[in-house]
CSV table of C-alpha atoms and ligand atoms in Angstrom, one decimal:
chain,number,residue,atom,x,y,z
D,563,MET,CA,-30.4,-31.8,-39.3
D,564,SER,CA,-29.1,-35.3,-39.6
D,565,ALA,CA,-29.2,-36.8,-43.1
D,566,ALA,CA,-31.6,-39.6,-42.8
D,567,VAL,CA,-30.0,-42.5,-44.5
D,568,PHE,CA,-32.6,-45.3,-43.1
D,569,PRO,CA,-35.7,-43.0,-42.9
D,570,GLY,CA,-38.1,-44.4,-40.4
D,571,ARG,CA,-36.1,-46.8,-39.0
D,572,PHE,CA,-36.5,-45.0,-35.1
D,573,ALA,CA,-40.4,-44.3,-35.9
D,574,GLY,CA,-42.0,-45.4,-32.9
D,575,LYS,CA,-39.5,-46.0,-30.4
D,576,VAL,CA,-37.7,-43.3,-27.4
D,577,LEU,CA,-34.3,-43.2,-27.3
D,578,VAL,CA,-31.8,-41.1,-24.9
D,579,VAL,CA,-28.7,-40.4,-26.3
D,580,THR,CA,-25.9,-39.5,-23.2
D,581,GLY,CA,-23.2,-37.3,-23.7
D,582,ALA,CA,-24.9,-36.2,-26.7
D,583,ALA,CA,-23.6,-32.1,-27.4
D,584,GLN,CA,-20.8,-33.1,-29.6
D,585,GLY,CA,-18.8,-35.3,-30.5
D,586,ILE,CA,-20.4,-39.5,-31.1
D,587,GLY,CA,-23.2,-38.9,-28.7
D,588,ARG,CA,-24.3,-36.2,-30.8
D,589,ALA,CA,-24.2,-37.0,-34.5
D,590,VAL,CA,-26.0,-40.5,-33.0
D,591,ALA,CA,-29.1,-38.5,-31.3
D,592,LEU,CA,-29.2,-36.4,-35.1
D,593,ARG,CA,-29.4,-39.5,-36.7
D,594,ALA,CA,-31.4,-41.1,-34.6
D,595,ALA,CA,-33.8,-38.2,-34.5
D,596,ALA,CA,-33.7,-37.8,-38.8
D,597,GLU,CA,-34.8,-41.4,-38.5
D,598,GLY,CA,-38.1,-40.4,-36.6
D,599,GLY,CA,-37.0,-41.4,-32.4
D,600,ARG,CA,-38.3,-38.9,-30.4
D,601,VAL,CA,-34.9,-39.1,-28.5
D,602,LEU,CA,-33.6,-37.1,-25.5
D,603,PHE,CA,-30.5,-35.7,-25.6
D,604,VAL,CA,-28.6,-36.0,-22.4
D,605,ASP,CA,-24.8,-33.8,-21.5
D,606,ARG,CA,-23.4,-31.9,-18.5
D,607,ALA,CA,-23.4,-29.0,-21.0
D,608,ASP,CA,-25.5,-26.6,-21.3
D,609,PHE,CA,-25.3,-26.4,-24.6
D,610,VAL,CA,-27.2,-29.7,-25.6
D,611,THR,CA,-30.6,-27.4,-25.6
D,612,GLU,CA,-29.1,-25.8,-28.6
D,613,VAL,CA,-27.8,-29.3,-30.2
D,614,ALA,CA,-31.8,-30.8,-29.9
D,615,ALA,CA,-32.8,-27.7,-31.2
D,616,GLU,CA,-30.6,-28.6,-35.0
D,617,ALA,CA,-32.9,-31.6,-34.6
D,618,GLY,CA,-36.7,-30.2,-33.9
D,619,GLY,CA,-39.1,-31.8,-34.2
D,620,GLU,CA,-40.1,-33.9,-31.3
D,621,ALA,CA,-36.2,-33.9,-30.0
D,622,ALA,CA,-35.8,-32.3,-26.0
D,623,ALA,CA,-32.4,-31.8,-24.0
D,624,VAL,CA,-32.4,-32.3,-20.3
D,625,THR,CA,-28.8,-31.4,-18.6
D,626,ALA,CA,-27.3,-33.6,-15.8
D,627,ASP,CA,-24.4,-34.7,-13.8
D,628,LEU,CA,-24.2,-38.9,-15.0
D,629,GLU,CA,-21.7,-39.5,-12.7
D,630,THR,CA,-24.0,-39.3,-9.8
D,631,TRP,CA,-26.7,-41.5,-9.2
D,632,GLN,CA,-29.0,-39.0,-8.9
D,633,GLY,CA,-28.2,-37.3,-12.3
D,634,ALA,CA,-29.0,-41.3,-13.7
D,635,GLU,CA,-32.1,-41.3,-12.5
D,636,ALA,CA,-33.7,-38.3,-13.2
D,637,ALA,CA,-32.5,-38.4,-16.7
D,638,MET,CA,-34.1,-41.7,-17.2
D,639,GLY,CA,-37.0,-40.7,-15.3
D,640,HIS,CA,-37.3,-36.9,-17.6
D,641,ALA,CA,-37.9,-38.9,-20.6
D,642,ALA,CA,-40.2,-41.0,-19.8
D,643,ASP,CA,-42.2,-38.0,-18.3
D,644,ARG,CA,-41.4,-36.2,-21.7
D,645,PHE,CA,-42.1,-38.7,-24.1
D,646,GLY,CA,-44.7,-41.8,-22.4
D,647,GLY,CA,-41.7,-44.0,-21.7
D,648,VAL,CA,-37.6,-45.7,-22.9
D,649,ASP,CA,-37.1,-47.9,-25.7
D,650,ILE,CA,-33.2,-47.9,-26.2
D,651,LEU,CA,-30.4,-45.9,-23.8
D,652,ILE,CA,-27.6,-44.9,-25.8
D,653,ASN,CA,-24.8,-45.4,-23.0
D,654,ASN,CA,-21.9,-43.1,-24.7
D,655,VAL,CA,-20.6,-40.6,-21.8
D,656,GLY,CA,-17.0,-41.1,-21.4
D,657,GLY,CA,-13.5,-40.4,-22.8
D,658,ALA,CA,-10.2,-40.8,-21.6
D,659,ILE,CA,-9.2,-37.3,-19.7
D,660,ARG,CA,-5.3,-37.9,-19.3
D,661,MET,CA,-2.9,-40.1,-21.4
D,662,ARG,CA,0.3,-41.1,-19.4
D,663,PRO,CA,2.2,-44.6,-18.3
D,664,PHE,CA,0.3,-45.8,-15.3
D,665,ALA,CA,3.4,-44.6,-13.2
D,666,ALA,CA,2.6,-40.7,-14.1
D,667,PHE,CA,-1.1,-41.2,-12.4
D,668,GLU,CA,-2.0,-40.2,-9.0
D,669,PRO,CA,-4.6,-41.7,-7.6
D,670,ASP,CA,-7.0,-38.7,-7.7
D,671,GLN,CA,-6.5,-39.1,-11.6
D,672,ILE,CA,-7.2,-42.7,-11.3
D,673,ASP,CA,-10.5,-42.5,-9.9
D,674,ALA,CA,-11.6,-39.1,-12.1
D,675,GLU,CA,-10.9,-42.0,-15.2
D,676,ILE,CA,-13.7,-43.9,-13.1
D,677,ARG,CA,-15.6,-42.0,-12.5
D,678,ARG,CA,-16.0,-40.4,-16.0
D,679,SER,CA,-15.9,-43.4,-18.1
D,680,LEU,CA,-17.3,-46.3,-16.0
D,681,MET,CA,-19.5,-45.3,-13.4
D,682,PRO,CA,-22.1,-43.0,-16.3
D,683,THR,CA,-22.8,-45.9,-18.2
D,684,LEU,CA,-23.2,-48.0,-14.5
D,685,TYR,CA,-25.9,-45.9,-13.3
D,686,CYS,CA,-27.7,-45.3,-16.4
D,687,CYS,CA,-27.8,-49.2,-17.4
D,688,ARG,CA,-29.7,-49.4,-13.6
D,689,ALA,CA,-31.8,-46.1,-13.9
D,690,VAL,CA,-33.5,-47.2,-17.4
D,691,LEU,CA,-34.4,-50.9,-16.0
D,692,PRO,CA,-37.6,-50.3,-14.7
D,693,HIS,CA,-38.8,-47.8,-17.9
D,694,LEU,CA,-37.2,-50.5,-20.4
D,695,ALA,CA,-39.4,-53.0,-18.0
D,696,ALA,CA,-42.8,-50.9,-18.5
D,697,ARG,CA,-42.3,-51.1,-22.3
D,698,GLY,CA,-42.1,-54.9,-21.9
D,699,GLY,CA,-38.3,-54.9,-22.9
D,700,GLY,CA,-36.1,-52.5,-25.3
D,701,THR,CA,-32.3,-52.3,-26.0
D,702,ILE,CA,-29.0,-50.9,-24.4
D,703,VAL,CA,-26.1,-48.9,-26.0
D,704,ASN,CA,-22.9,-49.4,-24.4
D,705,VAL,CA,-20.2,-46.8,-26.6
D,706,SER,CA,-16.3,-48.6,-24.7
D,707,SER,CA,-13.5,-48.6,-26.7
D,708,ASN,CA,-10.3,-50.4,-28.2
D,709,ALA,CA,-8.4,-48.8,-25.6
D,710,THR,CA,-9.2,-51.8,-23.5
D,711,ARG,CA,-5.9,-53.4,-25.0
D,712,GLY,CA,-3.5,-49.5,-25.7
D,713,ILE,CA,-0.5,-47.9,-23.9
D,714,HIS,CA,-1.2,-44.3,-21.2
D,715,ARG,CA,-4.5,-44.6,-19.7
D,716,VAL,CA,-4.6,-48.0,-17.9
D,717,PRO,CA,-7.6,-46.6,-15.9
D,718,TYR,CA,-10.1,-45.7,-19.2
D,719,SER,CA,-8.9,-49.4,-20.7
D,720,ALA,CA,-10.1,-50.8,-17.3
D,721,ALA,CA,-13.1,-48.5,-16.8
D,722,LYS,CA,-14.3,-49.6,-20.3
D,723,GLY,CA,-13.4,-52.9,-19.4
D,724,GLY,CA,-15.7,-53.0,-17.6
D,725,VAL,CA,-18.3,-51.2,-19.9
D,726,ASN,CA,-17.8,-54.9,-22.2
D,727,ALA,CA,-17.9,-56.7,-18.2
D,728,ILE,CA,-21.2,-54.4,-17.8
D,729,THR,CA,-22.8,-55.3,-21.4
D,730,GLN,CA,-22.2,-58.7,-21.0
D,731,SER,CA,-23.2,-60.2,-17.8
D,732,LEU,CA,-26.5,-57.5,-17.9
D,733,ALA,CA,-27.5,-59.2,-21.5
D,734,MET,CA,-27.3,-62.8,-19.8
D,735,GLU,CA,-28.9,-61.4,-16.9
D,736,LEU,CA,-31.8,-59.4,-19.2
D,737,ALA,CA,-32.1,-61.7,-22.3
D,738,GLY,CA,-35.2,-63.2,-21.3
D,739,GLN,CA,-37.0,-60.1,-20.4
D,740,ASN,CA,-36.7,-59.1,-24.4
D,741,ILE,CA,-34.4,-56.7,-23.5
D,742,ARG,CA,-30.4,-56.6,-25.7
D,743,VAL,CA,-27.9,-55.3,-24.3
D,744,VAL,CA,-24.8,-54.6,-26.5
D,745,ALA,CA,-20.9,-52.6,-27.1
D,746,THR,CA,-19.4,-50.7,-29.9
D,747,ALA,CA,-15.4,-51.0,-28.8
D,748,PRO,CA,-14.5,-47.4,-31.1
D,749,GLY,CA,-11.2,-47.2,-32.5
D,750,GLY,CA,-9.2,-43.7,-32.7
D,751,THR,CA,-11.8,-41.2,-34.2
D,752,GLU,CA,-11.0,-38.1,-35.8
D,753,ALA,CA,-13.1,-34.9,-35.1
D,754,PRO,CA,-13.5,-31.6,-34.7
D,755,PRO,CA,-12.0,-29.8,-31.6
D,756,ARG,CA,-13.8,-30.4,-28.7
D,757,ARG,CA,-16.1,-27.4,-27.0
D,758,ILE,CA,-15.8,-28.7,-23.7
D,759,PRO,CA,-12.3,-30.5,-23.6
D,760,ARG,CA,-12.1,-33.6,-21.8
D,761,ASN,CA,-9.6,-32.1,-19.6
D,762,ALA,CA,-10.6,-28.9,-18.7
D,763,GLU,CA,-7.3,-28.0,-17.2
D,764,GLY,CA,-5.2,-28.2,-20.3
D,765,ASP,CA,-2.6,-31.1,-21.7
D,766,SER,CA,1.0,-29.9,-21.1
D,767,PRO,CA,3.6,-30.5,-23.7
D,768,ARG,CA,5.1,-33.3,-21.6
D,769,GLU,CA,1.2,-34.6,-21.9
D,770,GLN,CA,0.8,-34.2,-25.6
D,771,ALA,CA,3.2,-36.2,-26.7
D,772,TRP,CA,2.6,-38.7,-25.1
D,773,MET,CA,-0.9,-38.3,-26.4
D,774,ALA,CA,1.6,-38.6,-29.8
D,775,GLU,CA,2.5,-41.5,-28.3
D,776,VAL,CA,-0.6,-43.2,-28.8
D,777,VAL,CA,-1.5,-41.6,-31.5
D,778,ASP,CA,0.3,-43.8,-33.1
D,779,GLN,CA,-0.1,-46.6,-31.4
D,780,VAL,CA,-3.7,-46.6,-32.3
D,781,ARG,CA,-2.6,-46.1,-36.3
D,782,GLN,CA,-0.4,-49.2,-36.2
D,783,SER,CA,-3.1,-51.4,-33.8
D,784,ALA,CA,-5.3,-51.2,-37.2
D,785,PHE,CA,-4.8,-53.0,-39.8
D,786,MET,CA,-6.4,-49.9,-42.2
D,787,HIS,CA,-3.9,-47.4,-40.3
D,788,ARG,CA,-6.0,-44.4,-39.7
D,789,TYR,CA,-8.8,-43.0,-38.0
D,790,GLY,CA,-11.9,-43.6,-38.5
D,791,SER,CA,-14.4,-40.4,-38.9
D,792,ILE,CA,-17.5,-39.7,-36.4
D,793,GLU,CA,-19.9,-41.3,-39.0
D,794,GLU,CA,-18.3,-44.4,-39.4
D,795,GLN,CA,-18.6,-44.4,-35.2
D,796,ALA,CA,-22.4,-43.3,-35.2
D,797,ALA,CA,-23.4,-46.0,-38.2
D,798,PRO,CA,-22.9,-49.6,-36.0
D,799,ILE,CA,-24.2,-48.2,-33.1
D,800,LEU,CA,-27.9,-46.6,-34.3
D,801,PHE,CA,-27.6,-50.8,-36.0
D,802,LEU,CA,-27.2,-52.2,-32.6
D,803,ALA,CA,-29.9,-49.9,-31.3
D,804,SER,CA,-32.0,-51.0,-34.0
D,805,ASP,CA,-34.5,-53.7,-34.5
D,806,GLU,CA,-31.8,-54.9,-37.6
D,807,ALA,CA,-30.0,-55.7,-34.6
D,808,SER,CA,-32.7,-58.2,-32.9
D,809,TYR,CA,-30.6,-61.6,-32.5
D,810,ILE,CA,-27.5,-60.0,-31.0
D,811,THR,CA,-27.5,-59.0,-27.3
D,812,GLY,CA,-23.9,-59.6,-24.9
D,813,THR,CA,-22.1,-58.0,-27.9
D,814,VAL,CA,-19.0,-55.7,-28.0
D,815,LEU,CA,-18.4,-54.7,-31.9
D,816,PRO,CA,-14.8,-53.7,-32.4
D,817,VAL,CA,-14.7,-50.5,-34.5
D,818,ALA,CA,-11.2,-50.0,-34.9
D,819,GLY,CA,-10.4,-50.4,-38.9
D,820,GLY,CA,-9.4,-54.5,-37.6
D,821,ASP,CA,-8.3,-53.3,-33.9
D,822,LEU,CA,-10.0,-55.5,-31.8
D,823,GLY,CA,-9.2,-53.9,-28.8
P,1580,LIG,N1,-13.1,-39.8,-29.9
P,1580,LIG,C1,-12.7,-41.0,-30.1
P,1580,LIG,O1,-11.3,-40.8,-30.4
P,1580,LIG,C2,-13.1,-42.4,-29.6
P,1580,LIG,C3,-12.1,-42.9,-29.4
P,1580,LIG,C4,-12.8,-44.8,-28.9
P,1580,LIG,C5,-13.9,-44.4,-27.8
P,1580,LIG,N2,-14.7,-42.9,-27.5
P,1580,LIG,C6,-15.5,-43.5,-26.7
P,1580,LIG,O2,-17.0,-42.5,-27.5
P,1580,LIG,C7,-17.8,-41.6,-27.0
P,1580,LIG,C8,-17.8,-40.3,-27.2
P,1580,LIG,O3,-16.2,-39.9,-27.6
P,1580,LIG,P1,-16.3,-38.8,-27.9
P,1580,LIG,O4,-14.8,-38.8,-28.1
P,1580,LIG,O5,-17.4,-38.2,-28.8
P,1580,LIG,O6,-16.2,-37.7,-26.4
P,1580,LIG,P2,-16.6,-35.7,-26.0
P,1580,LIG,O7,-15.1,-36.5,-25.0
P,1580,LIG,O8,-15.9,-35.4,-27.5
P,1580,LIG,O9,-17.9,-36.0,-25.3
P,1580,LIG,C9,-18.1,-36.4,-24.5
P,1580,LIG,C10,-19.7,-35.4,-23.9
P,1580,LIG,O10,-20.2,-36.3,-22.9
P,1580,LIG,C11,-20.7,-35.3,-22.1
P,1580,LIG,N3,-20.3,-35.6,-20.4
P,1580,LIG,C12,-18.9,-35.9,-19.9
P,1580,LIG,N4,-19.2,-36.0,-18.6
P,1580,LIG,C13,-20.1,-35.8,-18.3
P,1580,LIG,C14,-21.0,-35.8,-17.2
P,1580,LIG,N5,-20.0,-36.6,-15.7
P,1580,LIG,N6,-22.3,-35.9,-17.6
P,1580,LIG,C15,-22.9,-36.1,-18.3
P,1580,LIG,N7,-22.5,-35.5,-19.8
P,1580,LIG,C16,-21.3,-35.6,-19.6
P,1580,LIG,C17,-19.6,-34.3,-22.0
P,1580,LIG,O11,-20.0,-33.0,-21.7
P,1580,LIG,C18,-20.0,-34.4,-23.9
P,1580,LIG,O12,-20.3,-33.5,-24.3
P,1580,LIG,C19,-17.1,-41.8,-24.9
P,1580,LIG,O13,-17.7,-43.1,-24.3
P,1580,LIG,C20,-15.5,-42.3,-25.6
P,1580,LIG,O14,-14.7,-43.0,-24.4
P,1580,LIG,C21,-14.0,-42.6,-28.2
């Protein structure tokens, strides 16, 4: 069980966290549960059930492929059935699959990046709306990236630029319905080895070299010249999700050591 930095901060709230089996999503979901939220952990990976069990209490898990509309709709419906509604959606699924100069991307690889890092957020935002409306309001936090200005992952950058556009435009549309839409834009984040790799085919030596160039660029672009930790990403996501951020909407908050993305 994760440490509750602000005990009771999410008491009475139902949260859906996508991509909750590992990385930033796992940390966000466990801490939200520790701080009193009833949390649905959603992921494509089966072991999301084990992760939700770590949270104990009323946490639940469901597997869904959020690159499909059916998966997004089923996940939000599951949360409403299980917990009686949804108050907060954290759209965390995403991540660059491949690092390479744009000229080296094949068309199917471009499509895969958009499917991974734009469509789950677009579908889940749409699928949660009736549930938030039924509660009289709520909050959506999207996890974007500072890669909107960065090398060797242009299709991913484009997907995250789309996430920023969803955040701003949907916030404008929904402010009158008591629904806030906000985002963080994480920078490079240190993480333990991934149980589910970003690229199931593994990275070739050439791709590893391109990845090293990305790491250099990300470090140089940050005023702090370092990567952040998973905890340093989870904290601002949960602040934006909480009622402490009640006058913040349409904002994409860079969390990248000074790099604005
Ligand atoms: N880690 C970083 O350095 C970094 C930097 C900037 C932005 N981000 C963003 O933060 C978010 C989380 O990053 P991370 O590194 O923790 O991710 P990760 O790759 O470690 O984990 C992503 C999780 O999402 C799940 N997932 C992937 N596709 C899915 C799908 N179609 N349906 C359901 N679940 C799916 C995976 O199974 C996995 O558990 C992403 O949106 C990423 O773009 C991360």
